[in-house]
């Protein structure tokens, strides 16, 4: 049987994870992602099919306890950058087709840049084949914690 993952050909390299855990629902996922990003020291990578800069990562009692009631993703990322001058945040989003325009935030990559430190870089990926999409859903923090799965930050 031929291996699907071949370093240098089908992937950059392979690494073994020391720990692994399932995150089952959106509430738990958003809280875990927020927790990891809040503790980031150097860099955060967010790759998504969709992202909404207005989404609140914490809601209800959880948000109240954290003092984050009503805090949007954009405001949270900006606060993290202002609190840590060594932090850089990179966001790569699919530059979606007009078919989805009414269902999504208009120009989220541009909105992430509004009133945020320049160390937040958000771009849209328009280099996909006709009929295709950039469909990754990944968050990586300091090359130590990664979230990979089926849920976008939206």
N, CA and C of each residue as an Amber inpcrd file, in Angstrom:
protein
   462
   0.8440000  -1.1870000   0.0000000   0.0000000   0.0000000   0.0000000
   0.8870000   1.2460000   0.0000000   0.5840000   2.1980000  -0.8470000
   1.3570000   3.4160000  -0.9500000   0.8440000   4.4450000   0.0630000
   1.7690000   5.0730000   0.7700000   1.3930000   6.0920000   1.7620000
   0.8890000   7.3470000   1.0580000  -0.1720000   7.9250000   1.5820000
  -0.7080000   9.1700000   1.0250000   0.2100000  10.3380000   1.3780000
   0.6890000  10.3660000   2.6180000   1.5600000  11.4510000   3.0600000
   3.0100000  11.1090000   2.7580000   3.6000000  11.8870000   1.8490000
   4.9990000  11.7100000   1.4720000   5.6950000  13.0620000   1.6080000
   6.4910000  13.2300000   2.6790000   7.1760000  14.5110000   2.8970000
   7.9200000  14.9770000   1.6400000   7.7200000  16.2630000   1.3240000
   8.3460000  16.8470000   0.1420000   7.5410000  16.6710000  -1.1270000
   6.5280000  15.7810000  -1.1010000   5.6940000  15.5730000  -2.2780000
   4.2410000  15.9350000  -2.0150000   3.6210000  15.2480000  -1.0860000
   2.2070000  15.5150000  -0.7920000   2.0170000  16.3110000   0.4880000
   3.0970000  16.5080000   1.2420000   3.0390000  17.3130000   2.4580000
   4.4190000  17.8890000   2.7320000   4.4700000  18.8920000   3.5800000
   5.7470000  19.5070000   3.9230000   6.5930000  18.5210000   4.7190000
   6.0480000  18.0740000   5.8540000   6.6930000  17.0390000   6.6590000
   5.6490000  16.4120000   7.5800000   6.0340000  15.3580000   8.2530000
   5.1430000  14.7200000   9.2050000   5.7020000  14.9150000  10.6070000
   4.8000000  15.0610000  11.5740000   5.1990000  15.2010000  12.9700000
   4.1980000  14.4330000  13.8220000   4.6580000  13.9620000  14.9390000
   3.7960000  13.2210000  15.8440000   3.2680000  14.1550000  16.9290000
   1.9760000  14.1160000  17.1570000   1.3600000  14.9210000  18.2120000
   1.5140000  14.2050000  19.5520000   1.8710000  14.9630000  20.5790000
   1.9810000  14.3830000  21.9220000   0.6270000  14.2580000  22.6000000
  -0.2870000  15.1630000  22.2220000  -1.6290000  15.1250000  22.7990000
  -2.6430000  15.3740000  21.6920000  -3.8400000  14.8410000  21.9010000
  -4.9140000  14.9660000  20.9310000  -6.2280000  14.9660000  21.6940000
  -7.1700000  15.7640000  21.2450000  -8.4770000  15.7820000  21.8930000
  -9.5390000  16.1670000  20.8780000 -10.7240000  15.6180000  21.0440000
 -11.8690000  16.0080000  20.2320000 -12.5290000  17.2330000  20.8530000
 -12.9480000  18.1690000  20.0350000 -13.7830000  19.2850000  20.4770000
 -15.0940000  19.1110000  19.7260000 -16.1720000  18.8870000  20.4770000
 -17.3930000  18.3920000  19.8670000 -18.3310000  19.4650000  19.3240000
 -18.5070000  20.5790000  19.9910000 -19.4850000  21.5490000  19.4970000
 -18.8700000  22.9360000  19.3220000 -19.6130000  23.8080000  18.6540000
 -19.1270000  25.1410000  18.3440000 -18.7990000  25.9800000  19.5650000
 -19.6110000  25.8980000  20.6060000 -19.3650000  26.6740000  21.8180000
 -18.0180000  26.2900000  22.4330000 -17.7630000  24.9930000  22.5360000
 -16.4890000  24.5150000  23.0910000 -15.3230000  24.8440000  22.1640000
 -15.5480000  24.7170000  20.8560000 -14.4960000  25.0160000  19.8780000
 -14.1000000  26.4900000  19.9440000 -15.0840000  27.3900000  19.8880000
 -14.7750000  28.8210000  19.9350000 -14.0460000  29.1860000  21.2290000
 -14.4700000  28.6220000  22.3540000 -13.8180000  28.9100000  23.6390000
 -12.3710000  28.4010000  23.6330000 -12.1470000  27.2010000  23.0950000
 -10.7880000  26.6430000  23.0540000  -9.8860000  27.4520000  22.1310000
 -10.3990000  27.8560000  20.9770000  -9.6130000  28.6790000  20.0410000
  -9.2860000  30.0170000  20.6880000 -10.2510000  30.6340000  21.3310000
 -10.0120000  31.9210000  21.9870000  -8.9590000  31.7870000  23.0880000
  -9.0580000  30.7320000  23.8660000  -8.1060000  30.4810000  24.9470000
  -6.6810000  30.3540000  24.3800000  -6.5360000  29.5850000  23.3130000
  -5.2090000  29.3910000  22.7060000  -4.6630000  30.6890000  22.1120000
  -5.5000000  31.4290000  21.3920000  -5.0380000  32.6820000  20.7790000
  -4.6730000  33.7050000  21.8480000  -5.4340000  33.7600000  22.9200000
  -5.1470000  34.7200000  23.9930000  -3.7800000  34.4750000  24.6130000
  -3.2930000  33.2540000  24.5480000  -1.9910000  32.9070000  25.1220000
  -0.8720000  32.8430000  24.0850000  -1.1820000  33.1800000  22.8380000
  -0.1760000  33.1370000  21.7710000   0.9670000  34.0970000  22.0750000
   2.1680000  33.6530000  21.7600000   3.3420000  34.4840000  22.0110000
   3.9240000  35.0650000  20.7290000   3.9160000  34.2920000  19.6370000
   4.5770000  34.7360000  18.4150000   3.6520000  34.8450000  17.2060000
   2.8640000  33.7810000  16.9470000   2.0900000  33.8080000  15.7140000
   0.8350000  32.9560000  15.7910000  -0.1500000  33.3910000  15.0260000
  -1.3990000  32.6560000  14.8780000  -1.6970000  32.6020000  13.3820000
  -2.0530000  31.4210000  12.8970000  -2.4970000  31.2460000  11.5200000
  -3.9350000  30.7760000  11.5500000  -4.7870000  31.4590000  10.7840000
  -6.1830000  31.0500000  10.6530000  -6.4490000  30.8630000   9.1680000
  -6.8450000  29.6620000   8.7780000  -7.2150000  29.3680000   7.3970000
  -8.6700000  28.9750000   7.4160000  -9.4600000  29.5920000   6.5660000
 -10.8780000  29.2780000   6.6070000 -11.5810000  29.4040000   5.2800000
 -12.6260000  28.6310000   5.1600000 -13.5230000  28.7310000   4.0210000
 -14.3940000  29.9740000   4.2020000 -14.7100000  30.2690000   5.4470000
 -15.5180000  31.4310000   5.7950000 -15.0490000  31.9560000   7.1450000
 -15.2200000  33.2360000   7.3580000 -14.8930000  33.8640000   8.6370000
 -15.7530000  35.1160000   8.7410000 -16.2290000  35.3870000   9.9370000
 -17.0030000  36.6010000  10.1710000 -16.3240000  37.3730000  11.2940000
 -15.8180000  38.5450000  10.9810000 -15.0720000  39.3440000  11.9670000
 -15.9550000  39.8120000  13.1150000 -17.2800000  39.7250000  12.9390000
 -18.2140000  40.2070000  13.9610000 -18.5990000  39.1340000  14.9750000
 -18.2260000  37.8820000  14.7160000 -18.6580000  36.7870000  15.5890000
 -18.0260000  36.9250000  16.9760000 -18.8120000  36.6000000  17.9900000
 -18.3050000  36.5790000  19.3690000 -17.8580000  35.1600000  19.6840000
 -16.6080000  34.9890000  20.0980000 -16.1030000  33.6520000  20.4020000
 -16.6640000  33.1160000  21.7160000 -17.0020000  34.0090000  22.6150000
 -17.6310000  33.6030000  23.8770000 -19.0090000  34.2370000  23.9550000
 -19.9500000  33.4880000  24.5270000 -21.3200000  34.0000000  24.6630000
 -21.8720000  33.6440000  26.0250000 -22.9240000  34.3400000  26.3980000
 -23.6330000  34.0290000  27.6340000 -22.7750000  34.1710000  28.8780000
 -22.9570000  33.2520000  29.8210000 -22.2360000  33.3070000  31.0990000
 -20.7270000  33.2080000  30.9060000 -20.3090000  32.4090000  29.9340000
 -18.8760000  32.2560000  29.6620000 -18.2690000  33.6080000  29.2800000
 -18.9470000  34.3750000  28.4600000 -18.4670000  35.6980000  28.0490000
 -18.4690000  36.6660000  29.2240000 -19.5140000  36.6040000  30.0440000
 -19.6020000  37.4750000  31.2190000 -18.4380000  37.2230000  32.1810000
 -18.1580000  35.9480000  32.4590000 -17.0640000  35.5910000  33.3680000
 -15.7050000  36.0720000  32.8360000 -15.5330000  36.0420000  31.5200000
 -14.2540000  36.4440000  30.9170000 -14.1720000  37.9460000  30.6530000
 -15.2570000  38.6730000  30.9210000 -15.2870000  40.1060000  30.6180000
 -15.2590000  40.3730000  29.1240000 -15.8570000  39.4430000  28.3510000
 -15.8050000  39.5370000  26.8960000 -17.1900000  39.6370000  26.2670000
 -18.1730000  40.0510000  27.0240000 -19.5260000  40.1450000  26.4860000
 -19.5520000  41.1000000  25.2990000 -20.0380000  40.6120000  24.1750000
 -20.1560000  41.4430000  22.9800000 -18.8600000  41.6720000  22.2280000
 -17.7530000  41.0730000  22.6470000 -16.4750000  41.2970000  21.9680000
 -16.4270000  40.4790000  20.6690000 -16.2230000  41.1600000  19.5590000
 -16.1530000  40.4960000  18.2640000 -14.7870000  39.8440000  18.0660000
 -14.7140000  38.9590000  17.0990000 -13.4440000  38.3300000  16.7460000
 -12.4060000  39.3960000  16.3890000 -12.7940000  40.3670000  15.5820000
 -11.8630000  41.4270000  15.1800000 -11.3400000  42.1850000  16.3930000
 -12.2160000  42.5550000  17.3120000 -11.7910000  43.2850000  18.5060000
 -10.9070000  42.4190000  19.4080000 -11.2300000  41.1250000  19.4950000
 -10.4210000  40.2080000  20.2860000  -9.0110000  40.0880000  19.7060000
  -8.9080000  39.8820000  18.3910000  -7.5920000  39.7610000  17.7550000
  -6.7950000  41.0490000  17.9150000  -7.4490000  42.1910000  17.7530000
  -6.7690000  43.4830000  17.9250000  -6.2650000  43.6380000  19.3570000
  -7.0650000  43.2300000  20.3370000  -6.6480000  43.3250000  21.7440000
  -5.4420000  42.4210000  22.0090000  -5.4330000  41.2400000  21.4430000
  -4.2860000  40.3320000  21.6070000  -3.0180000  40.9530000  21.0160000
  -3.1480000  41.5610000  19.8500000  -1.9900000  42.1950000  19.2120000
  -1.4950000  43.3950000  20.0150000  -2.4080000  44.1760000  20.5520000
  -2.0050000  45.3470000  21.3460000  -1.3490000  44.9250000  22.6610000
  -1.7550000  43.7840000  23.1950000  -1.1920000  43.3010000  24.4610000
   0.1740000  42.6370000  24.2790000   0.4920000  42.2220000  23.0610000
   1.7470000  41.5120000  22.8010000   2.3700000  42.0340000  21.5080000
   3.3740000  42.8670000  21.6300000   3.9830000  43.4860000  20.4440000
   4.7830000  42.5080000  19.5960000   5.0030000  41.2850000  20.0850000
   5.7340000  40.2690000  19.3270000   4.8010000  39.3620000  18.5130000
   3.4950000  39.4980000  18.7340000   2.5180000  38.6270000  18.0980000
   2.1970000  39.0740000  16.6740000   2.0850000  38.1000000  15.7760000
   1.6390000  38.3250000  14.3950000   0.4980000  37.3580000  14.1250000
  -0.5480000  37.8470000  13.4730000  -1.6980000  37.0090000  13.1480000
  -1.8900000  37.0430000  11.6370000  -1.9780000  35.8510000  11.0400000
  -2.1340000  35.7010000   9.5950000  -3.4480000  34.9780000   9.3270000
  -4.2730000  35.5480000   8.4570000  -5.5740000  34.9630000   8.1360000
  -5.6540000  34.7700000   6.6250000  -5.9960000  33.5590000   6.1990000
  -6.1890000  33.2460000   4.7810000  -7.6040000  32.7290000   4.6030000
  -8.3810000  33.4270000   3.8000000  -9.7870000  33.0760000   3.5690000
 -10.0350000  32.8160000   2.0940000 -11.0320000  32.0140000   1.8240000
 -11.4540000  31.8010000   0.4470000 -12.1390000  33.0670000  -0.0450000
 -11.7540000  33.5260000  -1.2130000 -12.4050000  34.6670000  -1.8530000
 -13.6500000  34.1210000  -2.5440000 -14.7330000  34.0160000  -1.7890000
 -15.9260000  33.3010000  -2.2080000 -16.5890000  33.8800000  -3.4450000
 -17.3590000  33.0350000  -4.1000000 -18.1270000  33.4100000  -5.2760000
 -19.3380000  34.2540000  -4.8780000 -19.8730000  34.9980000  -5.7890000
 -21.0410000  35.8400000  -5.5180000 -22.2610000  35.0340000  -5.0860000
 -22.2740000  33.7500000  -5.3830000 -23.3800000  32.8980000  -4.9440000
 -23.5960000  32.9740000  -3.4400000 -22.5120000  33.1910000  -2.6780000
 -22.5800000  33.2140000  -1.2190000 -22.6540000  34.6330000  -0.6380000
 -22.6510000  35.6250000  -1.4640000 -22.5400000  37.0110000  -1.0010000
 -23.6200000  37.4210000  -0.0030000 -24.8260000  36.9480000  -0.1730000
 -25.9100000  37.3520000   0.7300000 -25.8590000  36.6130000   2.0650000
 -25.1350000  35.5050000   2.1210000 -25.0630000  34.6970000   3.3320000
 -23.8480000  34.9860000   4.1950000 -22.9690000  35.8820000   3.7530000
 -21.6980000  36.1000000   4.4390000 -21.4440000  37.5710000   4.7150000
 -20.5160000  37.8000000   5.6120000 -20.0470000  39.1560000   5.8540000
 -19.3180000  39.6300000   4.6010000 -19.6060000  40.8420000   4.1720000
 -18.9470000  41.3840000   2.9920000 -17.5020000  41.7540000   3.3260000
 -16.5580000  41.2780000   2.5450000 -15.1300000  41.6060000   2.6350000
 -14.5480000  41.4430000   4.0470000 -14.6240000  40.2500000   4.6350000
 -14.1080000  40.0710000   5.9910000 -12.6180000  40.3610000   6.1140000
 -11.8260000  40.0570000   5.0960000 -10.3810000  40.3360000   5.1700000
 -10.1400000  41.8330000   5.3200000 -10.9050000  42.6450000   4.6010000
 -10.7690000  44.1090000   4.7330000 -11.2310000  44.5780000   6.1040000
 -12.3090000  44.0270000   6.5980000 -12.8430000  44.4450000   7.8970000
 -11.9160000  44.0640000   9.0460000 -11.1790000  42.9670000   8.8920000
 -10.2160000  42.5980000   9.9300000  -9.1090000  43.6410000  10.0490000
  -8.7920000  44.3090000   8.9540000  -7.7250000  45.3160000   8.9790000
  -8.1730000  46.6550000   9.5890000  -9.4750000  46.8910000   9.6460000
  -9.9600000  48.1790000  10.1310000  -9.6510000  48.3370000  11.6140000
  -8.8860000  49.3690000  11.9470000  -8.5760000  49.7310000  13.3280000
  -7.8840000  48.5980000  14.0990000  -7.0270000  47.8510000  13.4140000
  -6.2510000  46.8040000  14.0710000  -4.7690000  47.0380000  13.7800000
  -3.8840000  46.5750000  14.6420000  -2.4490000  46.7180000  14.3830000
  -2.0520000  46.0570000  13.0660000  -1.0040000  46.5690000  12.4420000
  -0.5530000  46.0610000  11.1420000  -0.0260000  44.6360000  11.2120000
   0.1840000  44.1310000  12.3950000   0.6740000  42.7590000  12.5410000
  -0.4360000  41.7290000  12.3360000  -1.6260000  42.1950000  12.0090000
  -2.7030000  41.3040000  11.5770000  -2.7610000  41.4010000  10.0550000
  -2.5060000  40.2910000   9.3920000  -2.5190000  40.2710000   7.9360000
  -3.6000000  39.3010000   7.4900000  -4.5790000  39.8060000   6.7880000
  -5.6750000  38.9780000   6.2930000  -5.7560000  39.1250000   4.7780000
  -5.7980000  38.0000000   4.0910000  -5.8980000  38.0040000   2.6290000
  -6.9400000  36.9810000   2.1880000  -7.4440000  37.2010000   0.9780000
  -8.4100000  36.2750000   0.3860000  -7.7390000  35.4970000  -0.7300000
  -7.9750000  34.1950000  -0.7550000  -7.3930000  33.3030000  -1.7460000
  -8.3280000  33.1950000  -2.9440000  -7.9190000  33.7730000  -4.0670000
  -8.7330000  33.6720000  -5.2750000  -8.0610000  32.7750000  -6.3170000
  -7.0670000  32.0180000  -5.9030000  -6.3150000  31.1620000  -6.8180000
  -6.8060000  29.7200000  -6.7680000  -8.0870000  29.5440000  -7.0260000
  -8.6580000  28.2030000  -7.0310000  -9.2790000  27.9420000  -8.4040000
  -9.3690000  26.6860000  -8.8040000  -9.9810000  26.3650000 -10.0980000
 -11.4510000  26.7760000 -10.1360000 -11.9620000  27.0260000 -11.3150000
 -13.3740000  27.3660000 -11.4950000 -14.2140000  26.2520000 -10.8900000
 -15.1630000  26.6360000 -10.0550000 -16.0240000  25.6720000  -9.3970000
 -15.4340000  25.1000000  -8.1210000 -14.1920000  25.4540000  -7.8110000
 -13.5350000  24.9520000  -6.6090000 -13.6030000  25.9720000  -5.4880000
 -13.0980000  25.5810000  -4.3290000 -13.0360000  26.5100000  -3.2070000
 -11.8660000  26.1540000  -2.3070000 -11.4050000  27.1350000  -1.6010000
 -10.4020000  26.9660000  -0.5510000 -11.2220000  26.5250000   0.6600000
 -11.0710000  25.3050000   1.1090000 -12.0030000  24.7730000   2.1030000
 -11.3450000  24.3640000   3.4200000 -10.1140000  24.7970000   3.6690000
  -9.4550000  24.4540000   4.9140000 -10.1330000  25.1190000   6.1060000
 -10.0690000  24.4690000   7.2420000 -10.5690000  25.0130000   8.5020000
  -9.5140000  24.6890000   9.5430000  -8.5450000  25.5920000   9.6690000
  -7.3720000  25.3310000  10.4920000  -7.0270000  26.5790000  11.2990000
  -6.6500000  26.3860000  12.5650000  -6.0820000  27.4470000  13.3850000
  -4.8220000  26.8510000  14.0170000  -3.6830000  27.5370000  13.8590000
  -2.4220000  27.0810000  14.4440000  -1.8640000  28.2170000  15.2970000
  -1.5040000  27.9050000  16.5350000  -0.9900000  28.9040000  17.4690000
   0.4270000  28.5100000  17.8940000   1.3770000  29.3850000  17.5810000
   2.7850000  29.2100000  17.9740000   3.3740000  27.8550000  17.5760000
   2.8990000  27.2680000  16.5080000   3.3880000  25.9610000  16.0450000
   3.3140000  24.9040000  17.1440000   2.4170000  25.1130000  18.1230000
   2.3120000  24.1660000  19.2460000   0.9060000  23.6120000  19.4130000
  -0.0930000  24.4070000  19.0760000  -1.4830000  23.9940000  19.2200000
  -2.1680000  24.1900000  17.8710000  -2.8940000  23.1830000  17.4320000
  -3.6020000  23.2850000  16.1570000  -5.0300000  22.7780000  16.3150000
  -5.9260000  23.4400000  15.6300000  -7.3200000  23.0240000  15.5620000
  -7.5940000  22.7410000  14.0920000  -8.0520000  21.5320000  13.7890000
  -8.3120000  21.1390000  12.4110000  -9.6660000  20.4700000  12.4040000
 -10.5490000  20.9070000  11.5080000 -11.8460000  20.2530000  11.4950000
 -12.8200000  20.8820000  10.5620000 -14.0770000  20.7230000  10.8820000
 -15.1470000  21.1240000   9.9790000 -15.8570000  22.4020000  10.3360000
 -15.3210000  23.2150000  11.2360000 -16.0310000  24.4240000  11.6710000
 -15.1940000  25.6670000  11.4200000 -15.7750000  26.6130000  10.7010000
 -15.1380000  27.9020000  10.4870000 -15.4590000  28.8320000  11.6410000
 -14.7020000  29.9250000  11.7500000 -14.9720000  30.9410000  12.7800000
 -15.9650000  31.9280000  12.1800000 -17.2120000  31.5130000  12.1950000
 -18.2810000  32.2950000  11.5810000 -19.5950000  32.0230000  12.2810000
